[in-house]
mmCIF file of C-alpha atoms in Angstrom:
data_model
loop_
_atom_site.group_PDB
_atom_site.id
_atom_site.type_symbol
_atom_site.label_atom_id
_atom_site.label_comp_id
_atom_site.label_asym_id
_atom_site.label_seq_id
_atom_site.Cartn_x
_atom_site.Cartn_y
_atom_site.Cartn_z
ATOM 1 C CA MET A 1 2.254 0.210 -11.063
ATOM 2 C CA GLN A 2 3.091 3.850 -9.741
ATOM 3 C CA LEU A 3 5.511 6.373 -11.291
ATOM 4 C CA ARG A 4 6.440 9.084 -8.174
ATOM 5 C CA ILE A 5 8.380 12.257 -9.709
ATOM 6 C CA ALA A 6 9.536 14.457 -6.819
ATOM 7 C CA GLY A 7 9.876 18.327 -7.745
ATOM 8 C CA SER A 8 11.379 20.592 -5.354
ATOM 9 C CA SER A 9 8.062 21.380 -3.946
ATOM 10 C CA GLU A 10 5.479 19.072 -4.612
ATOM 11 C CA VAL A 11 5.637 15.264 -5.646
ATOM 12 C CA PHE A 12 3.449 13.594 -8.242
ATOM 13 C CA THR A 13 2.311 10.146 -8.367
ATOM 14 C CA ILE A 14 0.968 8.795 -11.830
ATOM 15 C CA GLY A 15 -0.913 5.165 -11.352
ATOM 16 C CA PHE A 16 -0.962 2.410 -14.412
ATOM 17 C CA LYS A 17 -2.638 -0.896 -14.079
ATOM 18 C CA CYS A 18 -0.865 -3.419 -16.332
ATOM 19 C CA ASN A 19 0.735 -6.961 -16.445
ATOM 20 C CA SER A 20 4.285 -7.133 -15.515
ATOM 21 C CA LYS A 21 5.706 -7.113 -18.935
ATOM 22 C CA LEU A 22 4.217 -4.038 -19.941
ATOM 23 C CA ASP A 23 5.094 -2.555 -16.416
ATOM 24 C CA ALA A 24 9.000 -3.643 -17.485
ATOM 25 C CA GLU A 25 8.616 -1.712 -20.775
ATOM 26 C CA LEU A 26 6.601 1.419 -19.012
ATOM 27 C CA GLN A 27 9.681 1.678 -16.669
ATOM 28 C CA THR A 28 12.062 1.359 -19.309
ATOM 29 C CA PHE A 29 10.727 4.062 -21.563
ATOM 30 C CA LEU A 30 9.746 6.423 -18.634
ATOM 31 C CA SER A 31 13.266 6.090 -17.307
ATOM 32 C CA ASP A 32 14.702 6.828 -20.710
ATOM 33 C CA ILE A 33 12.619 10.424 -20.393
ATOM 34 C CA ILE A 34 12.690 10.659 -17.002
ATOM 35 C CA GLY A 35 15.540 10.637 -14.969
ATOM 36 C CA GLY A 36 15.551 10.212 -10.899
ATOM 37 C CA SER A 37 12.019 8.994 -10.786
ATOM 38 C CA SER A 38 11.167 6.092 -8.791
ATOM 39 C CA PHE A 39 8.547 3.380 -9.634
ATOM 40 C CA LEU A 40 6.506 1.083 -7.479
ATOM 41 C CA ASN A 41 5.236 -2.291 -8.694
ATOM 42 C CA SER A 42 1.561 -3.303 -8.366
ATOM 43 C CA ASP A 43 2.421 -5.581 -5.283
ATOM 44 C CA GLU A 44 4.055 -2.459 -3.764
ATOM 45 C CA GLU A 45 1.550 0.074 -4.385
ATOM 46 C CA THR A 46 0.505 2.332 -1.324
ATOM 47 C CA ASP A 47 -1.904 5.076 -1.239
ATOM 48 C CA GLU A 48 0.444 7.063 1.880
ATOM 49 C CA PRO A 49 1.719 10.381 0.453
ATOM 50 C CA VAL A 50 5.265 10.927 0.442
ATOM 51 C CA ALA A 51 6.352 13.691 2.247
ATOM 52 C CA GLN A 52 9.013 15.891 1.239
ATOM 53 C CA PRO A 53 10.116 18.972 3.449
ATOM 54 C CA ILE A 54 9.560 22.392 1.859
ATOM 55 C CA SER A 55 12.541 24.902 2.506
ATOM 56 C CA GLU A 56 11.181 28.365 3.292
ATOM 57 C CA SER A 57 12.515 30.030 0.114
ATOM 58 C CA ASP A 58 10.580 27.328 -1.845
ATOM 59 C CA THR A 59 7.432 28.093 0.397
ATOM 60 C CA ILE A 60 7.649 31.906 -0.396
ATOM 61 C CA GLN A 61 8.475 30.856 -4.057
ATOM 62 C CA ILE A 62 5.352 29.136 -3.963
ATOM 63 C CA LEU A 63 3.133 31.451 -2.217
ATOM 64 C CA LYS A 64 4.441 34.117 -4.603
ATOM 65 C CA GLU A 65 3.252 31.747 -7.483
ATOM 66 C CA TYR A 66 -0.417 31.418 -5.933
ATOM 67 C CA LYS A 67 -0.505 34.917 -5.341
ATOM 68 C CA LYS A 68 0.001 35.747 -9.064
ATOM 69 C CA LEU A 69 -2.508 32.858 -10.030
ATOM 70 C CA LEU A 70 -4.815 34.768 -7.609
ATOM 71 C CA ASP A 71 -4.347 38.255 -9.017
ATOM 72 C CA ASP A 72 -4.777 36.996 -12.582
ATOM 73 C CA GLY A 73 -8.236 35.381 -11.929
ATOM 74 C CA VAL A 74 -6.662 31.745 -12.477
ATOM 75 C CA ILE A 75 -7.937 30.941 -8.753
ATOM 76 C CA THR A 76 -10.228 31.992 -6.226
ATOM 77 C CA GLN A 77 -9.475 33.953 -3.056
ATOM 78 C CA GLU A 78 -10.766 30.630 -1.137
ATOM 79 C CA GLU A 79 -8.200 28.509 -3.139
ATOM 80 C CA PHE A 80 -5.250 30.635 -2.527
ATOM 81 C CA ASP A 81 -6.253 30.957 1.103
ATOM 82 C CA LYS A 82 -6.102 26.990 1.399
ATOM 83 C CA LYS A 83 -3.046 26.600 -0.396
ATOM 84 C CA LYS A 84 -1.758 29.242 1.978
ATOM 85 C CA SER A 85 -2.790 27.617 5.094
ATOM 86 C CA GLU A 86 -1.382 24.152 4.058
ATOM 87 C CA LEU A 87 2.084 25.846 3.304
ATOM 88 C CA LEU A 88 2.225 27.761 6.198
#
């Protein structure tokens, strides 16, 4: 089973290996905690990423956040440049 959480600019996928009874319990539990998430059962699993369009304002905001991480020394110039090229 996989849990996909779509944010405003990114999609997170978390994979779980368990039996179908546990899948159902996990889906119920996580649905109560995280609304709006989608689940894939193990027979529906896919490695294909889900493409979500990013608006220009989201792109600018993400770049600002990465720039702050760069300025604070959390990420390297190389990591910043890579993310910038991915976004633009």
